[in-house]
PDB file of C-alpha atoms in Angstrom:
ATOM      1  CA  MET C   1       0.049 -30.656  15.155  1.00  0.00           C
ATOM      2  CA  ILE C   2      -1.646 -31.377  12.076  1.00  0.00           C
ATOM      3  CA  THR C   3      -3.219 -28.145  11.796  1.00  0.00           C
ATOM      4  CA  ARG C   4      -0.031 -25.921  12.406  1.00  0.00           C
ATOM      5  CA  HIS C   5       2.012 -27.840  10.151  1.00  0.00           C
ATOM      6  CA  LEU C   6      -0.382 -26.870   7.488  1.00  0.00           C
ATOM      7  CA  SER C   7      -0.030 -23.034   8.422  1.00  0.00           C
ATOM      8  CA  ARG C   8       3.524 -23.321   8.086  1.00  0.00           C
ATOM      9  CA  LYS C   9       3.239 -24.807   4.355  1.00  0.00           C
ATOM     10  CA  SER C  10       0.635 -22.268   3.653  1.00  0.00           C
ATOM     11  CA  ALA C  11       2.916 -19.408   4.882  1.00  0.00           C
ATOM     12  CA  GLY C  12       5.762 -20.285   2.801  1.00  0.00           C
ATOM     13  CA  ALA C  13       3.784 -20.731  -0.154  1.00  0.00           C
ATOM     14  CA  ALA C  14       2.247 -17.587   0.973  1.00  0.00           C
ATOM     15  CA  GLU C  15       5.758 -16.202   0.830  1.00  0.00           C
ATOM     16  CA  SER C  16       6.681 -18.098  -2.646  1.00  0.00           C
ATOM     17  CA  VAL C  17       3.250 -15.551  -4.249  1.00  0.00           C
ATOM     18  CA  ARG C  18       4.866 -13.224  -3.146  1.00  0.00           C
ATOM     19  CA  ARG C  19       7.764 -13.109  -4.122  1.00  0.00           C
ATOM     20  CA  TRP C  20       6.661 -14.836  -8.015  1.00  0.00           C
ATOM     21  CA  TRP C  21       4.381 -11.188  -7.681  1.00  0.00           C
ATOM     22  CA  TYR C  22       7.334  -9.169  -7.173  1.00  0.00           C
ATOM     23  CA  GLN C  23       9.208 -10.460  -9.938  1.00  0.00           C
ATOM     24  CA  ARG C  24       6.723  -9.821 -12.354  1.00  0.00           C
ATOM     25  CA  LEU C  25       5.892  -6.604 -10.830  1.00  0.00           C
ATOM     26  CA  SER C  26       9.080  -5.388 -11.363  1.00  0.00           C
ATOM     27  CA  ALA C  27      10.348  -7.115 -14.355  1.00  0.00           C
ATOM     28  CA  VAL C  28       7.278  -5.257 -15.730  1.00  0.00           C
ATOM     29  CA  ALA C  29       9.123  -1.523 -14.239  1.00  0.00           C
ATOM     30  CA  LEU C  30      12.068  -2.748 -16.084  1.00  0.00           C
ATOM     31  CA  LEU C  31      11.002  -2.715 -19.088  1.00  0.00           C
ATOM     32  CA  PRO C  32       9.927   0.840 -19.976  1.00  0.00           C
ATOM     33  CA  LEU C  33      12.828   1.667 -17.957  1.00  0.00           C
ATOM     34  CA  SER C  34      16.241  -0.350 -19.020  1.00  0.00           C
ATOM     35  CA  LEU C  35      13.883   0.920 -23.334  1.00  0.00           C
ATOM     36  CA  TRP C  36      13.945   4.039 -21.771  1.00  0.00           C
ATOM     37  CA  PHE C  37      17.673   3.735 -21.015  1.00  0.00           C
ATOM     38  CA  ILE C  38      18.565   1.663 -24.123  1.00  0.00           C
ATOM     39  CA  TYR C  39      16.587   4.434 -26.662  1.00  0.00           C
ATOM     40  CA  GLU C  40      19.114   7.014 -24.704  1.00  0.00           C
ATOM     41  CA  LEU C  41      22.811   5.657 -24.962  1.00  0.00           C
ATOM     42  CA  ALA C  42      22.078   4.384 -28.814  1.00  0.00           C
ATOM     43  CA  GLY C  43      21.229   8.506 -28.996  1.00  0.00           C
ATOM     44  CA  LEU C  44      24.430   9.781 -27.285  1.00  0.00           C
ATOM     45  CA  ALA C  45      27.612  11.112 -30.236  1.00  0.00           C
ATOM     46  CA  SER C  46      29.713   8.942 -28.118  1.00  0.00           C
ATOM     47  CA  LEU C  47      29.848   7.311 -24.532  1.00  0.00           C
ATOM     48  CA  GLU C  48      33.212   9.114 -23.621  1.00  0.00           C
ATOM     49  CA  TYR C  49      33.929   9.955 -20.422  1.00  0.00           C
ATOM     50  CA  THR C  50      32.848  14.039 -20.731  1.00  0.00           C
ATOM     51  CA  VAL C  51      29.612  12.935 -22.811  1.00  0.00           C
ATOM     52  CA  VAL C  52      27.649  10.511 -20.735  1.00  0.00           C
ATOM     53  CA  ARG C  53      28.071  12.602 -18.092  1.00  0.00           C
ATOM     54  CA  GLU C  54      26.502  15.975 -19.156  1.00  0.00           C
ATOM     55  CA  TRP C  55      23.648  13.331 -20.105  1.00  0.00           C
ATOM     56  CA  LEU C  56      23.650  11.781 -16.781  1.00  0.00           C
ATOM     57  CA  ALA C  57      24.015  15.587 -15.282  1.00  0.00           C
ATOM     58  CA  ALA C  58      20.372  16.460 -17.039  1.00  0.00           C
ATOM     59  CA  PRO C  59      17.156  15.772 -13.804  1.00  0.00           C
ATOM     60  CA  SER C  60      15.254  14.049 -15.731  1.00  0.00           C
ATOM     61  CA  THR C  61      18.287  11.822 -17.006  1.00  0.00           C
ATOM     62  CA  ALA C  62      18.945  11.485 -13.339  1.00  0.00           C
ATOM     63  CA  ILE C  63      15.664  11.100 -11.915  1.00  0.00           C
ATOM     64  CA  LEU C  64      15.107   8.238 -14.503  1.00  0.00           C
ATOM     65  CA  PHE C  65      18.235   6.540 -13.953  1.00  0.00           C
ATOM     66  CA  ILE C  66      18.168   6.593 -10.097  1.00  0.00           C
ATOM     67  CA  LEU C  67      14.242   4.880 -11.115  1.00  0.00           C
ATOM     68  CA  LEU C  68      15.869   2.388 -12.938  1.00  0.00           C
ATOM     69  CA  VAL C  69      18.622   0.970 -10.442  1.00  0.00           C
ATOM     70  CA  PRO C  70      16.650   0.270  -7.832  1.00  0.00           C
ATOM     71  CA  VAL C  71      14.625  -1.743  -9.130  1.00  0.00           C
ATOM     72  CA  LEU C  72      16.745  -3.691 -11.335  1.00  0.00           C
ATOM     73  CA  PHE C  73      18.917  -4.543  -7.959  1.00  0.00           C
ATOM     74  CA  TYR C  74      15.656  -5.375  -6.615  1.00  0.00           C
ATOM     75  CA  HIS C  75      14.704  -7.446  -9.554  1.00  0.00           C
ATOM     76  CA  ALA C  76      17.967  -9.022  -9.621  1.00  0.00           C
ATOM     77  CA  LEU C  77      18.153 -10.039  -5.654  1.00  0.00           C
ATOM     78  CA  ILE C  78      14.590 -12.166  -6.267  1.00  0.00           C
ATOM     79  CA  GLY C  79      16.329 -14.427  -8.309  1.00  0.00           C
ATOM     80  CA  MET C  80      19.712 -14.825  -6.699  1.00  0.00           C
ATOM     81  CA  GLU C  81      17.940 -15.879  -3.655  1.00  0.00           C
ATOM     82  CA  GLU C  82      15.505 -18.289  -5.358  1.00  0.00           C
ATOM     83  CA  VAL C  83      18.809 -19.824  -6.836  1.00  0.00           C
ATOM     84  CA  ILE C  84      20.619 -19.286  -2.829  1.00  0.00           C
ATOM     85  CA  GLU C  85      17.370 -21.223  -1.957  1.00  0.00           C
ATOM     86  CA  ASP C  86      16.792 -23.786  -4.395  1.00  0.00           C
ATOM     87  CA  TYR C  87      20.623 -24.603  -4.640  1.00  0.00           C
ATOM     88  CA  VAL C  88      22.451 -24.349  -1.126  1.00  0.00           C
ATOM     89  CA  ALA C  89      20.720 -26.651   1.397  1.00  0.00           C
ATOM     90  CA  ASP C  90      23.003 -26.419   4.417  1.00  0.00           C
ATOM     91  CA  GLY C  91      20.803 -24.309   6.360  1.00  0.00           C
ATOM     92  CA  TRP C  92      23.175 -21.734   8.083  1.00  0.00           C
ATOM     93  CA  ARG C  93      25.151 -21.544   4.471  1.00  0.00           C
ATOM     94  CA  LYS C  94      21.629 -20.560   2.651  1.00  0.00           C
ATOM     95  CA  THR C  95      21.022 -17.811   5.367  1.00  0.00           C
ATOM     96  CA  ALA C  96      24.701 -16.929   5.152  1.00  0.00           C
ATOM     97  CA  ALA C  97      23.769 -15.974   1.332  1.00  0.00           C
ATOM     98  CA  ILE C  98      20.964 -14.652   1.444  1.00  0.00           C
ATOM     99  CA  ASN C  99      21.948 -12.212   4.156  1.00  0.00           C
ATOM    100  CA  LEU C 100      25.385 -11.151   1.851  1.00  0.00           C
ATOM    101  CA  ALA C 101      22.570 -11.290  -1.727  1.00  0.00           C
ATOM    102  CA  ARG C 102      20.668  -8.575  -0.031  1.00  0.00           C
ATOM    103  CA  PHE C 103      23.275  -6.541   1.521  1.00  0.00           C
ATOM    104  CA  SER C 104      25.449  -6.549  -1.834  1.00  0.00           C
ATOM    105  CA  ALA C 105      22.367  -5.482  -3.786  1.00  0.00           C
ATOM    106  CA  ALA C 106      21.966  -2.859  -1.821  1.00  0.00           C
ATOM    107  CA  LEU C 107      25.031  -1.409  -0.864  1.00  0.00           C
ATOM    108  CA  CYS C 108      25.259  -1.586  -4.869  1.00  0.00           C
ATOM    109  CA  ALA C 109      21.882   0.120  -5.344  1.00  0.00           C
ATOM    110  CA  LEU C 110      22.872   3.390  -2.880  1.00  0.00           C
ATOM    111  CA  ALA C 111      25.925   3.345  -4.113  1.00  0.00           C
ATOM    112  CA  SER C 112      24.709   4.013  -7.874  1.00  0.00           C
ATOM    113  CA  MET C 113      22.048   6.128  -6.616  1.00  0.00           C
ATOM    114  CA  LEU C 114      24.478   8.340  -4.475  1.00  0.00           C
ATOM    115  CA  ALA C 115      26.690   8.540  -8.167  1.00  0.00           C
ATOM    116  CA  VAL C 116      24.685   9.866 -10.244  1.00  0.00           C
ATOM    117  CA  MET C 117      23.985  12.584  -7.377  1.00  0.00           C
ATOM    118  CA  ALA C 118      27.342  13.489  -7.332  1.00  0.00           C
ATOM    119  CA  VAL C 119      27.409  13.346 -10.997  1.00  0.00           C
ATOM    120  CA  THR C 120      24.020  15.676 -11.458  1.00  0.00           C
ATOM    121  CA  ILE C 121      24.894  18.027  -8.461  1.00  0.00           C
ATOM    122  CA  GLY C 122      28.274  18.384  -9.874  1.00  0.00           C
ATOM    123  CA  ILE C 123      30.685  16.906  -7.090  1.00  0.00           C
TER     124      ILE C 123
END
């Protein structure tokens, strides 16, 4: 009985440590990607639609932006899951909120990457 309780507790602790590391790794990945993005946007002549679309259509820009988007949404998802786990007490509501956050993050990341690819190939 005690052994099962301790093994479940250590499994939960291992999951928390794993998520903590993923949060830090995604933050480290976001730092250069975010700095690149800010620098590039600041260097544009204007933020008009045609100028930004032309900038985004460049292959190197599209690749870096497609790398930025999923890392950004994953980092945000980990933070949202932590907030949900800390502040939603009810079991089924917590599970539903986490699943909704995961679905929303995946959908937004996919839509963003598809939009960049559509701009890059000229659709």
